[in-house]
Short mmCIF file of C-alpha atoms in Angstrom, two decimals:
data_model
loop_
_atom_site.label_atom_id
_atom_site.label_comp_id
_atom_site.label_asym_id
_atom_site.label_seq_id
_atom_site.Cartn_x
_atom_site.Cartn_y
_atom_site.Cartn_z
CA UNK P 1422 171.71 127.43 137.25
CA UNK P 1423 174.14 129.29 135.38
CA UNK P 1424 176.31 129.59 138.65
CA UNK P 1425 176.04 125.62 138.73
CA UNK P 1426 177.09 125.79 135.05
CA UNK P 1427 180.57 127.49 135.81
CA UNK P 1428 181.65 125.74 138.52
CA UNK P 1429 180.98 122.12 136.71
CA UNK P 1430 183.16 124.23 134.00
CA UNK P 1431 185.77 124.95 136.30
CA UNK P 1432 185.65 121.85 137.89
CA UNK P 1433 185.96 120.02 134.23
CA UNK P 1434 189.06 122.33 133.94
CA UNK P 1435 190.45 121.61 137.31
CA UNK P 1436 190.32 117.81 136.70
CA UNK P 1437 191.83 117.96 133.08
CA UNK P 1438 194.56 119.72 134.04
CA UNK P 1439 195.28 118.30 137.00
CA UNK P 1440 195.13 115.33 134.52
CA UNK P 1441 198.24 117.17 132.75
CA UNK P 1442 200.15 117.62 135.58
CA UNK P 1443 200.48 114.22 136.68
CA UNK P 1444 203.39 112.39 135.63
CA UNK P 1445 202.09 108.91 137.10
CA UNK P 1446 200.89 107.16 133.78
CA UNK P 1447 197.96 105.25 135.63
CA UNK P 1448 196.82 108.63 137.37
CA UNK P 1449 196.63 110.67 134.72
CA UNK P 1450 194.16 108.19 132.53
CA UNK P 1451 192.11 108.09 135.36
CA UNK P 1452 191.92 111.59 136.30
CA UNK P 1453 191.22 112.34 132.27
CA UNK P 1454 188.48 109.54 132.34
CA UNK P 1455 187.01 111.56 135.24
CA UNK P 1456 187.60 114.71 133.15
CA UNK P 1457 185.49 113.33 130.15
CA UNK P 1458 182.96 113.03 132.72
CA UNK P 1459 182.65 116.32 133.95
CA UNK P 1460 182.38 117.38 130.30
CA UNK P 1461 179.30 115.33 130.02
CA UNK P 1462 178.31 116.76 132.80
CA UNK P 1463 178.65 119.94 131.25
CA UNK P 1464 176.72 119.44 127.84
CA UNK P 1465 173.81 117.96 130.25
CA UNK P 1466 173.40 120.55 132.67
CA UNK P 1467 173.36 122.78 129.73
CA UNK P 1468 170.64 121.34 127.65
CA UNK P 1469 168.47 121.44 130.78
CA UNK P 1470 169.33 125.02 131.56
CA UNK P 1471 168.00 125.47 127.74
CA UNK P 1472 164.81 123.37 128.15
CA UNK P 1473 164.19 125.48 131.06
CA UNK P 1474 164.06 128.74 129.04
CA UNK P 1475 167.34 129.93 130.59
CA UNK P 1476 170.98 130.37 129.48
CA UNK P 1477 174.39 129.70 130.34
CA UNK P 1478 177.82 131.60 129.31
CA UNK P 1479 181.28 130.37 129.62
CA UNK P 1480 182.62 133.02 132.47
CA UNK P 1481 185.05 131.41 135.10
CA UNK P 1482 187.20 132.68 137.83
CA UNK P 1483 189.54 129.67 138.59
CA UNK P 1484 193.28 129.97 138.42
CA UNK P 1485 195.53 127.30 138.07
CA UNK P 1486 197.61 127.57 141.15
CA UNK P 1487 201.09 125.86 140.73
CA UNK P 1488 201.62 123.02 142.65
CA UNK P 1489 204.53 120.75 143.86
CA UNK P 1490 203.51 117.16 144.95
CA UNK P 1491 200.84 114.85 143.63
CA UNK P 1492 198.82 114.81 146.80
CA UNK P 1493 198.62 118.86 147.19
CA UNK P 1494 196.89 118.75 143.42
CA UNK P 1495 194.57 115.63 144.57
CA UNK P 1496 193.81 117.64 147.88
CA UNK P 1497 192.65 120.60 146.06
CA UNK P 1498 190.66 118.72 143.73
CA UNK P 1499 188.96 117.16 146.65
CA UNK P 1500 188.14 120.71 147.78
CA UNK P 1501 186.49 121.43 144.73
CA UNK P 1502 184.30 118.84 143.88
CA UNK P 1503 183.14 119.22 147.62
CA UNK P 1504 182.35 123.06 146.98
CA UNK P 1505 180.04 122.28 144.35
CA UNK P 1506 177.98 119.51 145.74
CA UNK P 1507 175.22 122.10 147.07
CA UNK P 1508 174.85 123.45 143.95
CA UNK P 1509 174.33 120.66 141.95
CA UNK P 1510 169.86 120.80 141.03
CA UNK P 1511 167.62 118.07 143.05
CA UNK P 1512 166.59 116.05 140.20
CA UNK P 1513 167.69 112.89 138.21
CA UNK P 1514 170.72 114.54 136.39
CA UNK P 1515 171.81 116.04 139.53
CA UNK P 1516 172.05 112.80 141.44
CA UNK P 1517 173.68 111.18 138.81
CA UNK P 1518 176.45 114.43 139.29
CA UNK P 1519 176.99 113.50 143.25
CA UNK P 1520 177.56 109.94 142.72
CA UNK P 1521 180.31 110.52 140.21
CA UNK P 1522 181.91 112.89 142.29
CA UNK P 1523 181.10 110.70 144.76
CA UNK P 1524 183.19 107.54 143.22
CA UNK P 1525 185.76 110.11 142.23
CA UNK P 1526 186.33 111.10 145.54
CA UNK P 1527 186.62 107.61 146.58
CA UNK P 1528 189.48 107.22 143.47
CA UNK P 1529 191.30 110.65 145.03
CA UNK P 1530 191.02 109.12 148.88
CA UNK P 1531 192.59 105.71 147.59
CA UNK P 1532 195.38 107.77 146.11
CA UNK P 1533 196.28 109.54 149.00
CA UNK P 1534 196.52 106.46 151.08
CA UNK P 1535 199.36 105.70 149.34
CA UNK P 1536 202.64 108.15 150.07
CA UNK P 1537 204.07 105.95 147.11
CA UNK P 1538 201.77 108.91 145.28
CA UNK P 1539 203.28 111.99 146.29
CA UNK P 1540 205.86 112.03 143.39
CA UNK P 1541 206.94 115.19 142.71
CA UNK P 1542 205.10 117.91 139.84
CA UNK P 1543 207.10 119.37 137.54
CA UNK P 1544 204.37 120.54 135.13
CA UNK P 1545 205.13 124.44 136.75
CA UNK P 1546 209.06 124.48 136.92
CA UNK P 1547 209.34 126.41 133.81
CA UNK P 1548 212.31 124.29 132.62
CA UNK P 1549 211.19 124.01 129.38
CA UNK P 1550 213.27 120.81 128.09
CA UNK P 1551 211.79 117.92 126.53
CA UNK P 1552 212.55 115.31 128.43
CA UNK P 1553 216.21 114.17 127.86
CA UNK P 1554 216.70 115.37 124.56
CA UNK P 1555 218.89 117.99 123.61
CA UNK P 1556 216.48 120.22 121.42
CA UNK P 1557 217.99 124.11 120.78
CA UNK P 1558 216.70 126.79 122.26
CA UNK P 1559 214.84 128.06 118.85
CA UNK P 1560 212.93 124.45 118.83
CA UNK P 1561 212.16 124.57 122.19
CA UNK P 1562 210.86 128.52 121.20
CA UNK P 1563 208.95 127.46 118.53
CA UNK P 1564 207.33 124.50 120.52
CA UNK P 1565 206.69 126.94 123.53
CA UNK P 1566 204.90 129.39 121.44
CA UNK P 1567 202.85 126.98 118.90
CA UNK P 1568 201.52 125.12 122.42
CA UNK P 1569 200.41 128.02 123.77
CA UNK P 1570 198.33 129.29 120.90
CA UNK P 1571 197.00 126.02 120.23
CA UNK P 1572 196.34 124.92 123.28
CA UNK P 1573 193.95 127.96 123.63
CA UNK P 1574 192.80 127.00 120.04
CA UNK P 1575 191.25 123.84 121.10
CA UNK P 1576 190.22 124.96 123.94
CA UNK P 1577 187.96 127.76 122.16
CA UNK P 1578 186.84 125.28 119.35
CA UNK P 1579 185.66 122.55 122.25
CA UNK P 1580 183.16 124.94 124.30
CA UNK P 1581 182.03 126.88 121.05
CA UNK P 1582 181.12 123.57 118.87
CA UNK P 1583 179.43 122.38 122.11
CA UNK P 1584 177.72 125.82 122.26
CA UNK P 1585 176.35 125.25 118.83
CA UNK P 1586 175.71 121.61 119.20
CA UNK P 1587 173.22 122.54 121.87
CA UNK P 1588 171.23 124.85 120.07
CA UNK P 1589 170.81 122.99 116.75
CA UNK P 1590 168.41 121.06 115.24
CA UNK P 1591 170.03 119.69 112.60
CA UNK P 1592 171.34 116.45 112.84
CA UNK P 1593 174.31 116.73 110.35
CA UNK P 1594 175.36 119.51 112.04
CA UNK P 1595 174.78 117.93 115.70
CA UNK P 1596 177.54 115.18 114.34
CA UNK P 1597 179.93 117.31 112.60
CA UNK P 1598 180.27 119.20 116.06
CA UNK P 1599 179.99 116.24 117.75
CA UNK P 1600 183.62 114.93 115.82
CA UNK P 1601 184.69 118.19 116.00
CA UNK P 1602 184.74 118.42 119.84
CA UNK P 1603 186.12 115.51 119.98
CA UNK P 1604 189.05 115.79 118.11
CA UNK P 1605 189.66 119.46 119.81
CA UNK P 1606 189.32 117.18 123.04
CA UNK P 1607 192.17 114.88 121.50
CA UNK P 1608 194.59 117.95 120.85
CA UNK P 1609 194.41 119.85 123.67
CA UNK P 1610 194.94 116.48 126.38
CA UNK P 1611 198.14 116.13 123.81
CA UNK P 1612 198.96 119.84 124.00
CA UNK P 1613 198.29 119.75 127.73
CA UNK P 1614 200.66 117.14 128.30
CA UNK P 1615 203.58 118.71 126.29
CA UNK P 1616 202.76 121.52 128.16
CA UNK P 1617 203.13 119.78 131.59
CA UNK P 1618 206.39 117.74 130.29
CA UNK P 1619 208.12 121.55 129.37
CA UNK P 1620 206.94 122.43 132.66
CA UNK P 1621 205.07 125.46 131.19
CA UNK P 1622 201.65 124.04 132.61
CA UNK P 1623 198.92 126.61 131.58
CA UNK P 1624 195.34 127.74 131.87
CA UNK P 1625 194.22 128.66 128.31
CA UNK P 1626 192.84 132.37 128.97
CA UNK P 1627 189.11 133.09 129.12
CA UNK P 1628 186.31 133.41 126.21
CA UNK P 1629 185.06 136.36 125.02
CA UNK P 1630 181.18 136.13 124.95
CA UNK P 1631 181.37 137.06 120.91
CA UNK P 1632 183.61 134.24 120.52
CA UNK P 1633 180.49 131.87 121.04
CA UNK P 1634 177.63 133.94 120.56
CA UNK P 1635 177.78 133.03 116.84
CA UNK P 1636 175.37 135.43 114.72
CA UNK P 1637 176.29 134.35 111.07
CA UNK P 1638 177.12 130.81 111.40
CA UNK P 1639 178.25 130.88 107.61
CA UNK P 1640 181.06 133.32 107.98
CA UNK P 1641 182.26 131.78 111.48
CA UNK P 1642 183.10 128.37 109.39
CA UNK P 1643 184.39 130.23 106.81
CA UNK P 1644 186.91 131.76 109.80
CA UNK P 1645 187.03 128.63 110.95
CA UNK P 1646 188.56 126.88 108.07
CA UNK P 1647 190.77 129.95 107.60
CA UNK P 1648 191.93 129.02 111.17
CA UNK P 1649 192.43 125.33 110.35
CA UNK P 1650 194.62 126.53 107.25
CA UNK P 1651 196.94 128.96 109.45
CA UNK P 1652 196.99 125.79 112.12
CA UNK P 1653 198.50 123.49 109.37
CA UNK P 1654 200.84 126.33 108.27
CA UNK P 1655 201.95 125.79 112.00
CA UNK P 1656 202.29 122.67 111.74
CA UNK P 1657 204.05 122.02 108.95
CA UNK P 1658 206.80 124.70 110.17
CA UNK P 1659 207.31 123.56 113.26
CA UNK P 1660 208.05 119.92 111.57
CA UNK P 1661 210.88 121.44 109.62
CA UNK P 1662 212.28 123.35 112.58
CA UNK P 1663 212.37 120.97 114.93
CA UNK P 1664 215.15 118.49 114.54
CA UNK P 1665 213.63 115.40 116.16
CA UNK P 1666 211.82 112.58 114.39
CA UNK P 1667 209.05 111.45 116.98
CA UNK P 1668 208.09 115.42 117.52
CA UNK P 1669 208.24 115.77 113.81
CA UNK P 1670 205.81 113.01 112.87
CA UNK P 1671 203.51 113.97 115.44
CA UNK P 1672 202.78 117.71 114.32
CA UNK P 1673 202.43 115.91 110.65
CA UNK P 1674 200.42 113.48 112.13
CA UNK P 1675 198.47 116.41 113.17
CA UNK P 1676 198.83 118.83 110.47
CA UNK P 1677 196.50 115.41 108.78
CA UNK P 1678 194.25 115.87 111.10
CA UNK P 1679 193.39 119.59 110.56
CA UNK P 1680 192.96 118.79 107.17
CA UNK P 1681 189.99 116.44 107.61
CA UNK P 1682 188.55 119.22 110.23
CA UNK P 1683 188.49 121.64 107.01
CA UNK P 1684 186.18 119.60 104.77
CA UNK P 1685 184.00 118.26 108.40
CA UNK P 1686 183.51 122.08 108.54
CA UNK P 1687 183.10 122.40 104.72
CA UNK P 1688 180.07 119.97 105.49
CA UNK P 1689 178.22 122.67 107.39
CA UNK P 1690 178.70 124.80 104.63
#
């Protein structure tokens, strides 16, 4: 089951990011929706893996292979959700698996009937300009580096609050990581996307196993709010460097956002 476990991972993965790499404004909601999906996917699988007695880790072996066109990211996507059909458990939750795939399949076959699709990627050129706008190459630095570390930031925060959402009993706690997975969820699709638009498309790297095996759950938030506090930091300098108002309002935009995560995670405290 675990093997079932990280390929639904890497297929959550594969989706979001191919999600990220689409320029196509209808295709990319769509393939996110589909994304969201997979995630519940995830959490279930899990929480039957753990009524079963067993266990699950976050190991993966996907890389995110740069791609040029629209329809060679769709076609490998197809290839994957096949793959992991036979895995999927014969039971209730893993029928309900196959016939999402199943309709997103159906979505990825209607795109590809379509050549008007195949617009180009340029989530992999490694360009790194934002869009028209003439930002210098110390904003565009700055930007570069903050996405990457953040986007690996949420990224860690979404599997390990799921991690401990699974094994609690609590219910104050089950909501607090409940928000805080989501809002992780809502930072790294807008990460990912600025990511794709520089055209420095990423995989964030892999988790350690002591990054969610969490032994003192006290001292983790209290890391945890200290990471909040440097993220803010972050944020707040990378609104003064950059000279553009609609980036600048969004990391402050943000920056507000990591403050309320603080006192969510003061509430497990």
């Amino acid at each position: 089951m675990n093997k079932t476990y990280q390929k639904k991972h890497e297929l959550w993965l594969a989706i979001l990011f191919a999600s990220f790499a689409v320029n196509d404004e209808a295709i990319k909601s769509r393939l996110y929706d589909f994304s969201q999906i997979a995630f519940r996917h995830m959490k279930w699988l899990g929480e039957q893996i753990l009524e079963n007695g067993e266990d699950y880790n976050y190991d993966r072996d996907m890389v995110l292979l740069k791609r040029n066109s629209v329809f060679e990211i769709i076609e490998a996507l197809r290839q994957d959700i096949t793959n992991i059909q036979a895995l999927y458990p014969k039971n209730i939750l893993g029928e309900r698996m196959k016939t999402d795939d199943a309709y997103l399949l159906e979505y990825l076959a209607q795109i590809m009937k379509d050549s008007a699709n195949n617009q180009e990627v340029t989530a992999f050129n490694m360009q790194r300009k934002w869009g028209e706008k003439d930002l210098a190459q110390e904003q565009i630095d700055a930007l570069t580096l903050f996405l990457f570390e953040e986007s690996y930031k949420e990224y860690e925060l979404i599997l390990v609050y799921a991690y401990m959402q699974a094994r609690t009993k609590d219910v104050l706690h089950f909501n607090v990581f409940q928000d805080l997975v989501d809002e992780s969820q809502f930072h790294l699709k807008s990460f990912g996307n600025m990511m794709a638009k520089l055209g420095i498309l990423a995989l964030p790297r892999e988790l350690h196993t002591m990054t969610y095996v969490v032994k003192d759950l006290n001292q983790f938030i209290k890391d945890g709010i200290a990471e909040e506090e440097a993220a803010k930091i972050m944020c707040k300098e990378l609104s003064d460097a950059i000279k553009d108002e609609e980036l600048a309002k969004f990391f402050d935009f943000i920056n507000y956002q990591e403050s309320y995560h603080i006192e969510l995670m003061k509430k497990l405290l």
